[in-house]
Coordinates of C-alpha atoms (C1' of nucleotides) in Angstrom, one line a residue:
Chain A
M301 CA 63.9 171.2 35.8
G302 CA 65.2 173.1 32.8
A303 CA 66.0 170.6 31.2
K304 CA 62.8 168.4 31.3
L305 CA 65.0 165.6 29.9
G306 CA 62.7 163.1 31.1
Q307 CA 61.1 161.8 27.8
N308 CA 63.6 159.3 28.0
N309 CA 61.9 158.2 24.8
V310 CA 64.2 155.2 22.8
K311 CA 62.5 152.6 24.8
G312 CA 59.6 153.6 25.5
E313 CA 58.9 154.6 21.5
Q314 CA 60.2 151.3 20.5
T315 CA 57.7 149.9 21.2
K316 CA 54.9 152.1 20.4
N317 CA 55.8 152.2 16.7
A318 CA 55.7 147.9 17.4
I319 CA 53.0 148.8 18.4
L320 CA 51.4 151.1 15.4
A321 CA 52.9 148.7 12.9
A322 CA 51.2 145.1 15.1
A323 CA 47.8 147.9 15.1
E324 CA 48.1 148.8 11.4
Q325 CA 48.9 144.4 9.7
L326 CA 45.9 144.3 12.2
F327 CA 42.5 147.1 11.2
A328 CA 44.4 146.3 7.5
E329 CA 43.2 142.5 7.9
S330 CA 40.5 142.5 10.4
G331 CA 38.8 146.5 10.0
Y332 CA 39.0 147.7 13.6
R333 CA 36.0 146.1 14.8
G334 CA 37.8 142.5 14.1
A335 CA 40.6 143.1 15.8
S336 CA 40.9 143.0 19.1
L337 CA 43.1 144.9 21.4
A338 CA 44.3 141.8 22.4
N339 CA 45.7 140.1 18.9
I340 CA 47.9 143.6 18.1
A341 CA 49.6 143.2 21.2
E342 CA 50.2 140.0 21.0
R343 CA 51.7 140.9 17.0
A344 CA 53.8 144.0 19.0
G345 CA 55.1 142.1 21.1
V346 CA 53.1 143.8 24.9
T347 CA 50.3 142.4 26.9
Q348 CA 47.3 144.2 26.3
S349 CA 48.3 146.3 29.4
G350 CA 50.8 147.1 28.0
L351 CA 49.8 148.5 25.1
L352 CA 47.1 150.4 27.1
H353 CA 49.8 152.2 28.8
H354 CA 51.0 153.5 25.5
F355 CA 47.4 154.2 23.9
N356 CA 44.6 154.9 26.1
S357 CA 42.0 153.5 24.2
K358 CA 41.0 151.4 21.6
D359 CA 39.9 155.0 19.8
E360 CA 42.8 156.4 20.3
L361 CA 45.4 153.6 18.5
L362 CA 43.4 154.1 15.6
V363 CA 43.9 157.5 15.5
A364 CA 47.0 157.5 15.3
V365 CA 47.4 154.8 13.1
L366 CA 45.1 156.9 10.6
E367 CA 47.3 160.5 11.6
Q368 CA 50.5 158.3 10.9
H369 CA 48.8 156.9 7.7
N370 CA 48.2 160.4 6.8
R371 CA 51.1 161.5 6.9
D372 CA 52.6 158.8 4.2
D373 CA 49.6 159.4 2.2
D374 CA 51.2 163.6 1.9
A375 CA 53.7 162.9 1.4
L376 CA 53.4 161.0 -1.4
L377 CA 50.7 163.0 -2.6
I378 CA 52.8 165.7 -3.1
G379 CA 54.7 164.5 -6.1
P380 CA 51.6 164.0 -8.3
L381 CA 50.0 167.0 -7.3
S382 CA 52.9 169.2 -8.0
M383 CA 52.5 168.4 -11.7
G384 CA 49.3 170.0 -12.2
G385 CA 47.0 170.3 -15.1
V386 CA 46.6 166.8 -17.0
D387 CA 49.7 165.4 -15.8
V388 CA 48.5 165.3 -12.2
I389 CA 46.1 161.9 -14.2
T390 CA 48.9 160.3 -15.4
G391 CA 51.2 160.7 -11.8
L392 CA 47.9 159.3 -9.9
R393 CA 48.5 156.6 -12.0
E394 CA 52.3 156.2 -10.8
L395 CA 50.9 156.6 -7.2
I396 CA 48.8 153.4 -7.4
V397 CA 51.5 151.7 -9.0
Q398 CA 53.8 152.5 -6.1
N399 CA 50.8 151.5 -3.6
S400 CA 50.8 148.3 -5.3
E401 CA 54.0 147.2 -3.4
N402 CA 52.5 148.3 -0.3
R403 CA 49.4 145.9 0.6
V404 CA 48.8 146.1 4.0
S405 CA 49.0 150.3 3.3
V406 CA 46.3 150.1 0.5
R407 CA 44.3 147.6 1.9
L408 CA 43.5 149.2 5.6
F409 CA 42.0 151.8 4.0
A410 CA 39.9 149.6 1.6
V411 CA 38.8 148.4 4.9
L412 CA 38.7 151.6 7.0
V413 CA 36.9 153.9 5.2
A414 CA 34.2 151.6 4.4
E415 CA 33.8 150.2 8.0
S416 CA 33.8 153.4 8.8
T417 CA 30.5 155.1 6.8
S418 CA 29.0 153.9 9.6
V419 CA 28.5 157.4 11.2
D420 CA 29.1 156.1 14.8
H421 CA 32.5 154.5 14.1
P422 CA 36.1 156.0 15.1
G423 CA 36.9 156.6 12.1
H424 CA 34.3 159.0 10.1
D425 CA 34.9 161.5 10.4
Y426 CA 38.4 161.2 9.5
M427 CA 37.3 159.6 6.3
K428 CA 35.4 162.0 5.7
A429 CA 37.2 164.6 6.1
R430 CA 39.8 163.1 3.8
Y431 CA 37.7 162.7 1.3
D432 CA 36.8 166.5 0.5
R433 CA 41.0 167.2 0.9
L434 CA 41.3 164.5 -1.7
R435 CA 38.7 166.2 -4.2
N436 CA 40.0 169.8 -3.1
R437 CA 44.2 169.3 -3.4
L438 CA 42.6 167.4 -6.9
V439 CA 40.3 170.0 -8.2
G440 CA 43.2 172.6 -7.3
A441 CA 45.5 170.7 -9.5
L442 CA 43.7 170.4 -12.1
S443 CA 42.4 174.0 -12.0
I444 CA 46.3 174.8 -13.5
G445 CA 45.5 172.7 -16.6
I446 CA 42.5 175.3 -17.5
Q447 CA 45.0 178.2 -17.0
R448 CA 47.5 176.4 -18.6
G449 CA 44.3 175.4 -21.8
E450 CA 45.5 172.1 -21.4
I451 CA 41.7 171.2 -20.0
R452 CA 38.5 172.1 -21.6
A453 CA 37.3 175.8 -19.4
D454 CA 33.1 174.0 -18.9
A455 CA 35.4 170.9 -17.5
D456 CA 33.6 170.4 -13.9
L457 CA 36.5 169.3 -11.9
E458 CA 35.2 168.0 -8.8
V459 CA 33.3 165.7 -10.8
L460 CA 36.3 164.5 -12.4
A461 CA 38.0 164.8 -9.2
S462 CA 35.4 162.2 -7.6
A463 CA 35.2 160.0 -10.6
L464 CA 39.4 160.0 -10.2
I465 CA 39.2 159.4 -6.6
A466 CA 35.8 156.4 -7.3
L467 CA 38.7 155.1 -9.9
M468 CA 41.7 154.4 -7.4
D469 CA 39.3 153.3 -4.5
G470 CA 37.4 150.5 -6.4
I471 CA 40.3 149.1 -8.3
Q472 CA 42.1 148.7 -5.2
L473 CA 39.3 146.4 -4.0
Q474 CA 39.1 144.1 -6.7
W475 CA 43.4 143.6 -6.7
I476 CA 42.9 142.6 -2.7
Y477 CA 40.4 140.3 -3.9
N478 CA 42.2 138.5 -6.7
S479 CA 45.5 140.6 -7.5
Q480 CA 46.1 139.7 -10.8
V481 CA 43.5 142.9 -11.4
D482 CA 46.0 144.5 -13.0
M483 CA 45.5 148.5 -11.2
G484 CA 47.6 150.5 -13.4
A485 CA 46.2 148.7 -16.4
A486 CA 43.3 149.5 -15.9
F487 CA 44.1 153.1 -14.4
D488 CA 45.6 153.7 -17.7
L489 CA 43.0 152.5 -19.8
V490 CA 40.4 155.1 -18.2
A491 CA 43.1 158.0 -17.4
S492 CA 43.9 158.0 -21.2
A493 CA 40.5 158.5 -22.2
L494 CA 39.5 160.8 -20.2
V495 CA 43.3 162.5 -20.5
Q496 CA 41.8 162.0 -24.5
S497 CA 38.7 163.9 -24.2
M498 CA 39.1 166.6 -21.1
T499 CA 41.7 168.2 -23.9
G500 CA 39.5 167.7 -27.3
G501 CA 36.7 169.9 -27.4
A502 CA 34.2 168.1 -27.7
T503 CA 31.3 168.2 -25.9
A504 CA 29.4 165.0 -24.1
A505 CA 25.4 164.8 -24.7
Chain B
M76 CA 3.7 112.8 5.1
G77 CA 3.0 113.0 1.0
A78 CA 2.4 116.6 0.8
K79 CA 4.4 117.2 3.2
L80 CA 2.3 120.7 4.0
G81 CA 4.1 120.9 7.0
Q82 CA 5.3 125.1 5.5
N83 CA 2.7 126.9 7.2
N84 CA 4.5 129.5 6.1
V85 CA 2.2 132.7 5.9
K86 CA 3.3 133.8 9.1
G87 CA 6.1 132.7 9.1
E88 CA 7.9 134.0 5.7
Q89 CA 6.5 137.0 7.0
T90 CA 8.3 137.3 9.8
K91 CA 11.1 136.0 7.9
N92 CA 11.0 138.3 5.3
A93 CA 11.2 141.1 8.3
I94 CA 13.7 140.0 10.1
L95 CA 16.0 140.0 6.8
A96 CA 14.9 143.5 5.9
A97 CA 15.5 144.0 9.1
A98 CA 19.7 142.2 8.9
E99 CA 20.2 144.1 5.7
Q100 CA 19.0 147.8 7.3
L101 CA 21.7 146.7 9.9
F102 CA 24.3 144.8 8.2
A103 CA 24.4 148.0 5.5
E104 CA 24.8 150.4 8.5
S105 CA 27.0 148.6 10.7
G106 CA 28.5 145.5 8.4
Y107 CA 28.4 142.0 10.1
R108 CA 30.7 142.4 12.7
G109 CA 29.1 146.0 13.9
A110 CA 25.3 145.0 13.8
S111 CA 24.1 141.8 16.8
L112 CA 21.7 139.4 15.9
A113 CA 20.2 141.8 18.8
N114 CA 19.4 144.6 17.5
I115 CA 18.2 143.5 14.2
A116 CA 15.6 140.9 16.1
E117 CA 15.1 143.6 17.9
R118 CA 14.0 145.9 14.3
A119 CA 12.2 142.8 13.0
G120 CA 9.9 142.8 16.0
V121 CA 10.9 139.5 17.1
T122 CA 13.8 137.9 19.9
Q123 CA 16.9 136.9 19.5
S124 CA 15.9 133.4 20.1
G125 CA 12.6 134.1 17.9
L126 CA 15.2 135.1 15.1
L127 CA 17.5 132.0 15.5
H128 CA 14.2 129.8 14.9
H129 CA 14.7 131.1 11.0
F130 CA 18.5 131.2 11.2
N131 CA 20.3 129.0 12.4
S132 CA 23.1 131.3 13.1
K133 CA 24.7 134.5 12.3
D134 CA 26.3 133.4 9.1
E135 CA 23.1 132.0 8.4
L136 CA 21.3 134.8 8.3
L137 CA 24.2 136.8 5.8
V138 CA 24.1 134.1 3.4
A139 CA 20.5 134.8 3.4
V140 CA 20.4 138.6 2.8
L141 CA 23.3 138.0 0.3
E142 CA 21.6 135.5 -2.0
Q143 CA 18.6 137.5 -1.7
H144 CA 20.4 140.6 -3.0
N145 CA 22.0 138.6 -5.3
R146 CA 18.8 137.5 -6.4
D147 CA 17.6 141.6 -7.0
D148 CA 20.9 142.2 -8.2
D149 CA 20.9 140.0 -11.2
A150 CA 17.3 140.8 -12.3
L151 CA 18.5 144.6 -12.6
L152 CA 21.7 143.5 -14.8
I153 CA 19.6 141.9 -17.1
G154 CA 18.7 145.7 -18.7
P155 CA 22.3 147.1 -18.9
L156 CA 23.6 143.6 -20.1
S157 CA 21.1 142.3 -23.0
M158 CA 22.0 145.6 -24.5
G159 CA 25.3 144.5 -25.4
G160 CA 28.3 146.3 -27.2
V161 CA 28.5 150.4 -26.0
D162 CA 25.5 150.3 -24.9
V163 CA 26.0 147.8 -22.0
I164 CA 28.3 151.0 -20.2
T165 CA 25.8 153.2 -21.0
G166 CA 23.5 150.8 -19.7
L167 CA 25.6 150.9 -16.4
R168 CA 24.5 154.0 -15.9
E169 CA 21.3 154.0 -16.0
L170 CA 21.9 151.5 -12.9
I171 CA 24.0 153.1 -11.0
V172 CA 21.1 156.1 -11.4
Q173 CA 18.7 153.5 -10.1
N174 CA 20.9 152.4 -7.2
S175 CA 20.7 155.8 -6.1
E176 CA 17.2 155.3 -5.0
N177 CA 17.7 152.7 -2.5
R178 CA 20.2 153.7 -0.1
V179 CA 20.1 150.7 1.8
S180 CA 21.1 148.3 -0.9
V181 CA 24.1 150.2 -2.0
R182 CA 25.9 150.9 1.4
L183 CA 25.4 146.7 1.6
F184 CA 27.5 145.9 -1.0
A185 CA 29.9 148.8 -0.5
V186 CA 30.0 148.0 3.1
L187 CA 30.3 144.1 2.9
V188 CA 32.4 144.1 -0.2
A189 CA 34.9 145.3 2.6
E190 CA 34.8 143.9 5.2
S191 CA 35.0 140.4 4.2
T192 CA 38.3 141.2 2.5
S193 CA 38.8 138.8 5.6
V194 CA 39.6 135.2 4.3
D195 CA 37.6 134.2 7.5
H196 CA 34.8 136.5 6.6
P197 CA 31.6 134.7 6.1
G198 CA 31.0 136.7 2.9
H199 CA 34.1 136.5 2.3
D200 CA 34.2 133.4 -1.1
Y201 CA 30.9 134.8 -1.7
M202 CA 32.2 138.0 -2.6
K203 CA 35.5 136.8 -4.8
A204 CA 32.7 135.5 -7.0
R205 CA 31.0 138.1 -6.8
Y206 CA 33.6 140.1 -8.3
D207 CA 34.2 137.1 -10.9
R208 CA 30.7 137.0 -12.3
L209 CA 30.7 141.0 -12.6
R210 CA 33.7 141.2 -14.8
N211 CA 33.1 137.5 -16.7
R212 CA 29.3 139.2 -17.4
L213 CA 30.2 142.7 -18.4
V214 CA 33.3 141.1 -21.1
G215 CA 30.3 139.0 -22.8
A216 CA 27.9 141.3 -22.9
L217 CA 31.1 144.1 -24.2
S218 CA 32.3 141.8 -26.3
I219 CA 29.3 142.3 -29.3
G220 CA 31.0 145.7 -29.5
I221 CA 33.8 144.0 -31.7
Q222 CA 31.5 141.9 -32.9
R223 CA 29.5 144.7 -33.9
G224 CA 32.4 147.0 -34.7
E225 CA 31.5 149.2 -32.1
I226 CA 35.1 148.7 -30.2
R227 CA 38.3 148.5 -31.2
A228 CA 39.6 144.4 -31.4
D229 CA 42.5 145.3 -29.5
A230 CA 40.6 146.5 -26.7
D231 CA 41.6 144.7 -22.8
L232 CA 38.0 143.8 -21.9
E233 CA 39.3 142.7 -18.7
V234 CA 40.6 145.4 -17.6
L235 CA 37.7 147.9 -19.4
A236 CA 35.2 145.8 -17.0
S237 CA 37.3 145.9 -13.9
A238 CA 37.7 150.0 -15.5
L239 CA 34.2 150.0 -14.8
I240 CA 33.2 148.2 -12.0
A241 CA 35.8 149.3 -9.6
L242 CA 34.1 153.2 -11.0
M243 CA 31.1 151.8 -9.9
D244 CA 32.0 150.9 -6.5
G245 CA 33.9 153.8 -5.9
I246 CA 31.4 156.3 -6.6
Q247 CA 28.6 154.9 -4.1
L248 CA 31.4 154.4 -1.6
Q249 CA 31.7 158.5 -2.1
W250 CA 28.0 159.0 -3.0
I251 CA 27.6 157.7 1.3
Y252 CA 29.4 159.8 2.5
N253 CA 28.5 162.4 1.2
S254 CA 25.2 162.3 -1.0
Q255 CA 26.2 165.7 -2.8
V256 CA 28.5 163.8 -4.5
D257 CA 26.6 163.5 -8.6
M258 CA 27.3 159.9 -9.2
G259 CA 25.2 160.1 -12.8
A260 CA 28.2 162.8 -13.6
A261 CA 30.5 160.5 -12.6
F262 CA 30.4 158.0 -14.0
D263 CA 28.9 159.7 -18.0
L264 CA 31.8 161.9 -17.8
V265 CA 34.8 158.8 -18.5
A266 CA 31.6 156.6 -19.4
S267 CA 31.5 158.7 -22.6
A268 CA 35.4 159.7 -22.4
L269 CA 35.9 155.8 -23.1
V270 CA 32.9 155.1 -25.2
Q271 CA 34.9 158.1 -27.5
S272 CA 38.3 156.2 -27.0
M273 CA 37.4 152.7 -27.4
T274 CA 35.6 153.4 -30.6
G275 CA 38.3 155.8 -31.9
G276 CA 40.7 153.7 -33.5
A277 CA 43.8 156.3 -31.8
T278 CA 45.9 153.7 -29.2
A279 CA 47.1 154.6 -26.0
A280 CA 51.3 155.2 -25.8
Chain C
dA171 C1' -1.6 115.0 18.3
dG172 C1' 1.5 117.1 15.4
dT173 C1' 3.7 120.6 14.7
dA174 C1' 5.8 125.7 13.3
dC175 C1' 6.5 129.8 16.0
dC176 C1' 8.6 131.9 19.1
dC177 C1' 9.7 133.4 24.0
dG178 C1' 13.1 133.5 28.7
dA179 C1' 16.6 131.9 31.1
dC180 C1' 20.9 130.3 30.7
dC181 C1' 25.7 129.8 29.0
dT182 C1' 30.4 130.4 27.5
dT183 C1' 34.2 133.5 25.2
dG184 C1' 35.8 137.4 24.0
dT185 C1' 35.9 142.1 24.6
dG186 C1' 37.3 147.1 26.0
dG187 C1' 39.0 149.0 30.5
dT188 C1' 40.6 149.8 35.3
dC189 C1' 43.5 148.8 39.4
dG190 C1' 47.7 148.0 41.9
dG191 C1' 51.9 147.4 41.8
dT192 C1' 56.9 145.5 40.3
dC193 C1' 61.3 147.0 37.9
dG194 C1' 64.6 150.3 36.4
dG195 C1' 67.1 153.8 34.8
dC196 C1' 67.6 159.6 35.8
dA197 C1' 68.4 163.8 39.1
dT198 C1' 69.5 165.1 42.8
dA199 C1' 70.6 166.0 47.8
dT200 C1' 74.3 164.3 50.5
Chain D
dA6 C1' 79.5 157.9 45.6
dT7 C1' 75.8 156.9 47.6
dA8 C1' 70.7 157.1 49.5
dT9 C1' 66.4 158.8 48.2
dG10 C1' 62.9 160.1 45.5
dC11 C1' 60.4 160.6 40.8
dC12 C1' 58.2 158.7 36.8
dG13 C1' 58.4 156.1 32.4
dA14 C1' 57.5 150.7 31.4
dC15 C1' 55.8 147.1 31.9
dC16 C1' 52.5 143.0 33.3
dG17 C1' 48.7 140.2 35.9
dA18 C1' 44.5 139.8 37.7
dC19 C1' 40.3 141.0 37.6
dC20 C1' 35.8 143.4 36.1
dA21 C1' 31.4 144.6 33.4
dC22 C1' 29.4 143.6 29.8
dA23 C1' 27.9 142.3 25.2
dA24 C1' 28.8 138.9 22.5
dG25 C1' 26.1 134.2 20.0
dG26 C1' 24.5 130.0 20.8
dT27 C1' 21.0 126.4 23.4
dC28 C1' 17.5 124.3 25.6
dG29 C1' 13.4 123.9 27.5
dG30 C1' 8.8 125.5 27.4
dG31 C1' 4.8 127.2 26.0
dT32 C1' 1.1 128.7 22.8
dA33 C1' -1.6 128.4 18.3
dC34 C1' -3.1 127.0 14.5
dT35 C1' -4.2 122.5 11.9

DNA sequence: AGTACCCGACCTTGTGGTCGGTCGGCATAT
DNA sequence: ATATGCCGACCGACCACAAGGTCGGGTACT
């Protein structure tokens, strides 16, 4: 016993990653329901049985894909959020532009977020929690702007955060259908307008 | 032949509508792939065979649902678009608030738009065309604002339209997950900022 | 008599998942 | 060193089942 170094890993970890990558692609293309374990396994260079050896069920595979992307997302968010205040908004623009290099990733979440609206969908809770987390973080980062006096104190940060997230999600959807759509420009347009109005003193209506 | 009054209608049209309504609900809940003909038929009070009598295939049923909603959408868009100019934006706000009374309808499109990103999805072409149509109409209605001098002549209306549509789509998604999300407020926030910045003369960076 | 409506039985295909087993490497006892 | 035992990786055959769709017929209205 002692060392318990049984985990040979290396080989197993490789194919596991291959499966994860294949699953990511196919879930992004066809959604969770539309992608079959057989397809995923094939693309990963394994049989379906081989796949099931590493992930006990399709649900489990989904969760694994989600968790992996979760970590990536967190890493990407550190930058924009660390700025705090109004810069958060311009930071999000960077994020969206970076994302445009990552078609699969964008598509993965755009597709799964919508598919997971069904309460019985295996990704439902995850997505719901993700929205809450995103909003909370954004609100936190934006509130620094109020302390600094960059943002009007009476601004409703919850609503602002929701709007920003909505804009990102929505523009990504259009971009998937037509890559001519300029995500950066669209975000810039409302971001600059937003900054302008949040810093100024004018109150709507 | 002659009169070709074969279409008894009345009864058939009723069940046909019942099927359409059931399909709308289930597609909205579970998406196209997630909803089964058997479920839809059951909710409509018919057997699966009975359903297939009125719609020859699942694809055909989807198209029928889409087309029906297409007409409704057009009717709803007449108001906001007829205003022209900046008022189009405030008009869209009305639309979004009205939509909040219509959970199924909102959900239907939010779910199907994402699911239809797969090129082989039966709703793909429709959704792609829908985006183009929406953008074009919006651009047309907004361009009136330039003529009137309400909107800066150098404004990129394509981008503006994309951003507005994105905002609507995105906020609806969040609303599905959490009906606490205030769609009207979120839209107002960026709408007012947008109007303020489009009418003013300041040019972004 | 004809036609629209609708059902039940049936078929095919694809699905997620199980089960038993093979192969190869590593650790220990000898 | 070599044999033994064990475990992780992986496959092929198989299964239960639900999916969309076909077909033949029955019923009722006109």
